[in-house]
Short mmCIF file of C-alpha atoms and ligand atoms in Angstrom, two decimals:
data_model
loop_
_atom_site.label_atom_id
_atom_site.label_comp_id
_atom_site.label_asym_id
_atom_site.label_seq_id
_atom_site.Cartn_x
_atom_site.Cartn_y
_atom_site.Cartn_z
CA THR A 1 113.13 112.40 99.97
CA GLY A 2 111.11 109.27 99.37
CA ALA A 3 108.15 107.76 101.17
CA LEU A 4 110.63 106.33 103.67
CA ASP A 5 114.16 107.51 104.40
CA LEU A 6 116.63 106.20 106.94
CA THR A 7 119.94 107.95 107.50
CA GLY A 8 122.68 106.42 109.64
CA VAL A 9 120.20 104.44 111.74
CA SER A 10 121.65 102.18 114.44
CA LYS A 11 120.00 100.07 117.10
CA SER A 12 121.56 97.66 119.61
CA TYR A 13 119.93 95.50 122.24
CA GLY A 14 122.44 95.73 125.06
CA ASP A 15 125.71 94.60 123.46
CA THR A 16 123.99 93.06 120.45
CA PRO A 17 123.97 95.31 117.39
CA ALA A 18 120.78 94.67 115.39
CA VAL A 19 120.89 97.50 112.82
CA ARG A 20 124.17 99.29 112.04
CA ALA A 21 124.49 102.76 110.49
CA LEU A 22 121.87 101.92 107.94
CA ASP A 23 120.93 104.20 105.03
CA LEU A 24 117.85 103.42 102.98
CA SER A 25 115.44 105.33 100.80
CA VAL A 26 112.21 103.85 99.47
CA ALA A 27 110.48 105.75 96.67
CA GLN A 28 106.81 106.62 96.59
CA GLY A 29 104.84 103.62 95.28
CA GLU A 30 107.80 101.28 95.48
CA ILE A 31 107.66 97.78 96.96
CA LEU A 32 110.91 96.81 98.66
CA ALA A 33 111.45 93.20 99.68
CA LEU A 34 113.98 92.65 102.47
CA ILE A 35 115.58 89.24 102.74
CA GLY A 36 118.37 87.85 104.86
CA PRO A 37 119.08 85.16 107.43
CA SER A 38 117.36 85.00 110.79
CA GLY A 39 118.82 87.55 113.20
CA CYS A 40 120.19 89.92 110.53
CA GLY A 41 117.97 92.78 111.72
CA LYS A 42 114.96 92.74 109.37
CA SER A 43 112.33 92.88 112.09
CA THR A 44 114.25 95.49 114.04
CA LEU A 45 114.35 97.69 110.95
CA LEU A 46 110.57 97.46 110.57
CA ARG A 47 110.03 98.02 114.30
CA LEU A 48 112.18 101.16 114.15
CA VAL A 49 110.10 102.53 111.28
CA ALA A 50 106.88 101.64 113.11
CA GLY A 51 108.10 103.36 116.28
CA LEU A 52 108.09 100.15 118.32
CA GLU A 53 111.83 100.68 118.95
CA ARG A 54 113.86 103.85 119.30
CA PRO A 55 117.04 104.21 117.26
CA ASP A 56 120.29 104.77 119.19
CA GLN A 57 121.46 106.97 116.33
CA GLY A 58 120.28 108.29 113.01
CA THR A 59 117.20 109.83 111.50
CA LEU A 60 114.02 108.23 110.15
CA ARG A 61 111.57 110.03 107.89
CA VAL A 62 108.14 108.76 106.91
CA GLY A 63 106.38 110.63 104.13
CA GLY A 64 109.07 113.31 104.42
CA GLU A 65 108.40 113.91 108.13
CA VAL A 66 111.10 113.19 110.71
CA VAL A 67 109.59 110.57 113.03
CA ALA A 68 112.71 109.68 115.00
CA GLY A 69 116.17 111.10 115.41
CA THR A 70 117.88 114.36 115.66
CA ALA A 71 117.24 117.41 113.52
CA SER A 72 118.98 120.77 113.56
CA ALA A 73 116.82 123.46 115.05
CA VAL A 74 116.98 127.01 113.81
CA PRO A 75 118.21 129.29 116.61
CA ASN A 76 115.61 131.70 117.99
CA SER A 77 117.61 134.86 117.67
CA PRO A 78 120.26 135.70 115.08
CA ASN A 79 122.91 135.90 117.82
CA SER A 80 121.98 132.84 119.83
CA SER A 81 124.27 130.47 117.99
CA VAL A 82 127.32 132.69 118.21
CA GLY A 83 129.93 130.91 120.28
CA HIS A 84 127.68 127.90 120.82
CA ALA A 85 127.47 124.45 119.32
CA PRO A 86 124.69 124.02 116.73
CA VAL A 87 121.33 123.46 118.39
CA THR A 88 119.88 120.01 117.87
CA ARG A 89 116.86 118.43 119.45
CA ALA A 90 115.64 114.87 119.51
CA GLN A 91 112.48 114.24 117.58
CA TRP A 92 110.03 111.48 118.29
CA VAL A 93 106.66 110.78 116.73
CA PRO A 94 104.83 107.97 118.57
CA PRO A 95 103.68 104.89 116.63
CA GLU A 96 99.99 105.86 116.45
CA LYS A 97 100.89 109.25 114.95
CA ARG A 98 103.14 107.82 112.24
CA ARG A 99 101.78 107.36 108.75
CA VAL A 100 102.71 103.69 108.84
CA GLY A 101 100.44 100.67 108.30
CA LEU A 102 101.41 97.34 109.85
CA VAL A 103 100.78 93.81 108.70
CA PHE A 104 102.56 91.88 111.47
CA GLN A 105 101.73 88.46 112.93
CA GLU A 106 101.71 89.99 116.40
CA HIS A 107 99.17 92.57 115.27
CA ALA A 108 96.61 90.02 114.20
CA LEU A 109 92.97 91.06 113.93
CA PHE A 110 91.19 91.69 117.24
CA PRO A 111 89.10 88.51 117.63
CA HIS A 112 86.36 90.22 119.66
CA LEU A 113 85.79 93.00 117.13
CA SER A 114 83.90 92.73 113.86
CA VAL A 115 85.83 93.24 110.64
CA GLY A 116 84.35 96.74 110.33
CA ASP A 117 85.39 97.65 113.88
CA ASN A 118 88.84 96.19 113.33
CA ILE A 119 89.24 98.57 110.40
CA ARG A 120 87.72 101.53 112.30
CA PHE A 121 90.23 100.92 115.11
CA GLY A 122 92.94 102.70 113.16
CA LEU A 123 90.62 105.56 112.19
CA ASP A 124 90.39 107.27 115.56
CA GLY A 125 89.63 110.95 115.08
CA VAL A 126 88.04 110.42 111.68
CA ARG A 127 84.32 111.34 111.50
CA ARG A 128 81.98 108.33 111.73
CA THR A 129 80.51 108.86 108.25
CA GLU A 130 84.01 109.08 106.84
CA GLN A 131 85.00 105.95 108.79
CA ASP A 132 82.10 104.05 107.25
CA ALA A 133 83.09 105.23 103.78
CA ARG A 134 86.69 104.11 104.38
CA VAL A 135 85.56 100.70 105.63
CA ARG A 136 83.52 100.21 102.44
CA GLU A 137 86.35 101.50 100.30
CA VAL A 138 89.02 99.15 101.69
CA LEU A 139 86.70 96.14 101.78
CA ASP A 140 85.93 96.72 98.10
CA LEU A 141 89.64 97.04 97.46
CA VAL A 142 90.35 93.59 98.93
CA HIS A 143 87.30 92.10 97.20
CA LEU A 144 85.48 91.33 100.44
CA PRO A 145 82.63 93.88 100.36
CA HIS A 146 80.21 91.78 102.43
CA VAL A 147 82.19 90.92 105.55
CA ALA A 148 82.05 94.14 107.63
CA ASP A 149 79.78 92.58 110.27
CA ARG A 150 81.55 89.25 110.47
CA TYR A 151 84.12 88.28 113.07
CA PRO A 152 87.67 87.21 112.20
CA HIS A 153 87.08 83.54 113.16
CA GLU A 154 84.28 83.39 110.57
CA LEU A 155 86.79 84.12 107.80
CA SER A 156 89.33 81.85 106.12
CA GLY A 157 93.04 82.41 106.65
CA GLY A 158 93.40 84.07 103.27
CA GLU A 159 90.43 86.35 103.96
CA GLN A 160 91.84 87.32 107.36
CA GLN A 161 95.08 88.22 105.65
CA ARG A 162 93.28 90.47 103.19
CA ILE A 163 91.40 92.14 106.05
CA ALA A 164 94.69 92.77 107.84
CA LEU A 165 95.87 94.54 104.69
CA ALA A 166 92.59 96.47 104.42
CA ARG A 167 92.99 97.61 108.04
CA ALA A 168 96.55 98.74 107.37
CA LEU A 169 95.48 100.72 104.29
CA ALA A 170 92.41 102.41 105.79
CA PRO A 171 94.27 105.36 107.38
CA ARG A 172 96.06 105.93 104.04
CA PRO A 173 99.57 105.43 105.37
CA ALA A 174 102.69 106.71 103.61
CA VAL A 175 104.18 103.24 103.91
CA VAL A 176 102.91 99.75 104.74
CA LEU A 177 105.27 97.40 106.62
CA MET A 178 104.76 93.67 106.27
CA ASP A 179 106.71 91.16 108.37
CA GLU A 180 106.52 87.65 106.87
CA PRO A 181 102.89 88.38 105.95
CA PHE A 182 102.17 85.08 104.24
CA SER A 183 104.03 82.68 106.49
CA SER A 184 100.94 81.49 108.35
CA LEU A 185 99.18 80.53 105.09
CA ASP A 186 99.56 77.08 103.61
CA GLU A 187 101.53 76.62 100.42
CA SER A 188 98.54 76.44 98.06
CA LEU A 189 97.06 79.69 99.34
CA ARG A 190 100.29 81.63 99.65
CA ALA A 191 100.97 82.36 95.98
CA ARG A 192 97.40 83.56 95.46
CA VAL A 193 97.30 85.87 98.49
CA ARG A 194 100.74 87.18 97.56
CA THR A 195 99.60 88.11 94.06
CA ASP A 196 96.40 89.70 95.41
CA THR A 197 98.42 91.71 97.91
CA VAL A 198 100.77 93.06 95.26
CA ASP A 199 97.81 93.94 93.01
CA ILE A 200 96.19 95.89 95.85
CA LEU A 201 99.40 97.73 96.73
CA ARG A 202 99.83 98.64 93.04
CA ALA A 203 96.22 99.71 92.60
CA THR A 204 96.52 102.12 95.50
CA GLY A 205 100.05 103.26 94.69
CA THR A 206 101.03 102.20 98.19
CA THR A 207 104.68 102.15 99.23
CA ALA A 208 105.57 98.95 101.06
CA VAL A 209 108.47 97.22 102.77
CA LEU A 210 108.01 93.48 103.01
CA VAL A 211 110.25 91.20 105.04
CA THR A 212 110.60 87.59 103.98
CA HIS A 213 113.13 84.78 104.27
CA ASP A 214 111.86 83.35 100.97
CA GLN A 215 113.86 84.30 97.84
CA THR A 216 111.04 83.39 95.49
CA GLU A 217 108.69 85.62 97.41
CA ALA A 218 111.17 88.51 97.32
CA LEU A 219 111.55 88.04 93.56
CA THR A 220 107.81 87.97 93.00
CA VAL A 221 106.84 91.01 95.02
CA GLY A 222 109.84 93.34 95.09
CA ASP A 223 110.53 96.21 92.71
CA ARG A 224 113.83 96.19 94.53
CA ILE A 225 115.35 93.65 96.85
CA GLY A 226 117.48 94.47 99.85
CA VAL A 227 119.70 91.70 101.15
CA MET A 228 120.44 92.19 104.84
CA ARG A 229 123.30 90.69 106.77
CA ASP A 230 124.54 91.53 110.26
CA GLY A 231 122.48 94.70 110.55
CA VAL A 232 123.34 96.27 107.21
CA ILE A 233 121.86 96.10 103.72
CA GLU A 234 124.61 94.35 101.78
CA GLN A 235 123.00 94.46 98.37
CA LEU A 236 120.18 96.60 97.07
CA GLY A 237 118.78 96.54 93.56
CA THR A 238 116.26 95.12 91.17
CA PRO A 239 115.70 91.34 91.28
CA VAL A 240 117.92 90.96 88.20
CA GLN A 241 120.72 93.05 89.71
CA VAL A 242 120.63 91.22 93.02
CA PHE A 243 120.29 87.67 91.80
CA GLU A 244 122.59 87.86 88.79
CA ARG A 245 125.47 89.03 90.88
CA PRO A 246 128.24 86.45 91.14
P1 ADP B 1 115.51 89.19 111.89
O1 ADP B 1 114.17 89.82 111.85
O2 ADP B 1 116.29 89.40 110.64
O3 ADP B 1 115.45 87.75 112.28
P2 ADP B 1 115.90 90.71 114.32
O4 ADP B 1 115.74 92.14 113.99
O5 ADP B 1 114.78 90.01 114.97
O6 ADP B 1 116.37 89.92 113.02
O7 ADP B 1 117.19 90.54 115.26
C1 ADP B 1 118.43 91.20 115.03
C2 ADP B 1 119.36 90.92 116.20
O8 ADP B 1 118.86 91.55 117.38
C3 ADP B 1 119.51 89.46 116.56
O9 ADP B 1 120.82 89.26 117.04
C4 ADP B 1 118.50 89.27 117.68
O10 ADP B 1 118.88 88.20 118.51
C5 ADP B 1 118.57 90.60 118.38
N1 ADP B 1 117.29 90.99 119.01
C6 ADP B 1 116.13 91.20 118.37
N2 ADP B 1 115.17 91.58 119.23
C7 ADP B 1 115.75 91.60 120.45
C8 ADP B 1 115.29 91.91 121.77
N3 ADP B 1 114.03 92.31 121.99
N4 ADP B 1 116.16 91.82 122.77
C9 ADP B 1 117.43 91.45 122.57
N5 ADP B 1 117.93 91.15 121.36
C10 ADP B 1 117.11 91.21 120.32
P1 ADP B 2 102.10 99.00 123.06
O1 ADP B 2 101.69 100.36 122.60
O2 ADP B 2 101.91 98.75 124.54
O3 ADP B 2 103.43 98.53 122.56
P2 ADP B 2 100.53 97.92 120.97
O4 ADP B 2 99.48 98.93 120.75
O5 ADP B 2 101.65 97.86 120.01
O6 ADP B 2 101.06 97.99 122.46
O7 ADP B 2 99.89 96.48 121.01
C1 ADP B 2 99.15 96.01 122.12
C2 ADP B 2 98.44 94.76 121.69
O8 ADP B 2 97.33 95.09 120.85
C3 ADP B 2 99.35 93.83 120.89
O9 ADP B 2 99.12 92.50 121.31
C4 ADP B 2 98.91 94.02 119.46
O10 ADP B 2 98.96 92.78 118.77
C5 ADP B 2 97.48 94.51 119.58
N1 ADP B 2 97.21 95.55 118.58
C6 ADP B 2 97.77 96.76 118.51
N2 ADP B 2 97.26 97.48 117.50
C7 ADP B 2 96.33 96.71 116.93
C8 ADP B 2 95.45 96.87 115.85
N3 ADP B 2 95.41 97.97 115.11
N4 ADP B 2 94.65 95.86 115.56
C9 ADP B 2 94.69 94.74 116.26
N5 ADP B 2 95.50 94.50 117.28
C10 ADP B 2 96.31 95.48 117.62
#
């Protein structure tokens, strides 16, 4: 098993299939870029992993742990399965208990909380001294060691983006999910923040799945690229494998 494993995962909204019997495994430390046209199911895939949607079918594992789906349960007594169908039970780990970090537009920084408190938000249950150490650690990591007491509106767009990444990394997730993370940045800033982001993910050995509609971006950041279409991953491989295909 990898950092993230999906087996036969399907999700429809009413009659609209969004993700169809999808299998995917992302290795520890790997950065996977997902591209594909609007409506092909990229966001739904991330939302399933995050626990913001429930799959209709299939199994999702994060860091080796089943977070959604069905898993065979071992019968209680040696005789209990005799003459019965195999016992299965639905498994569900809620979003806040999953080892998943999110960098989504709709999870922008809380404007009324300082940078430090934004980062502490995801560290519920961690001792205060440890929280403070983590805040320092992730702010150093994103090269913004002095901004803990500032508020989001006092930071530039690029700085806010780096804080969003710092917040996602603070709980040490098994996988970070990024949905069009650079789309709100202007052209001149985008390449720079993109490079910084990849450097930070590499430095921490963080596994990430990044959704983009931009081929250049996918090429720049992805160890592998997944091309989605109509709810399935049509092609999956290194940038060379995917883009040199006829
Ligand atoms: P992408 O991120 O690639 O643009 P989405 O995952 O957002 O694709 O959408 C996949 C399909 O599911 C599309 O047909 C979309 O219209 C549909 N869809 C997405 N979210 C919802 C929703 N909340 N309710 C109904 N249909 C949805
Ligand atoms: P629900 O559990 O009801 O689906 P969420 O917790 O996903 O709600 O999100 C509620 C609101 O709080 C959303 O608008 C989201 O953008 C925001 N939000 C959730 N988590 C965070 C976070 N860690 N930092 C900042 N904003 C967040």
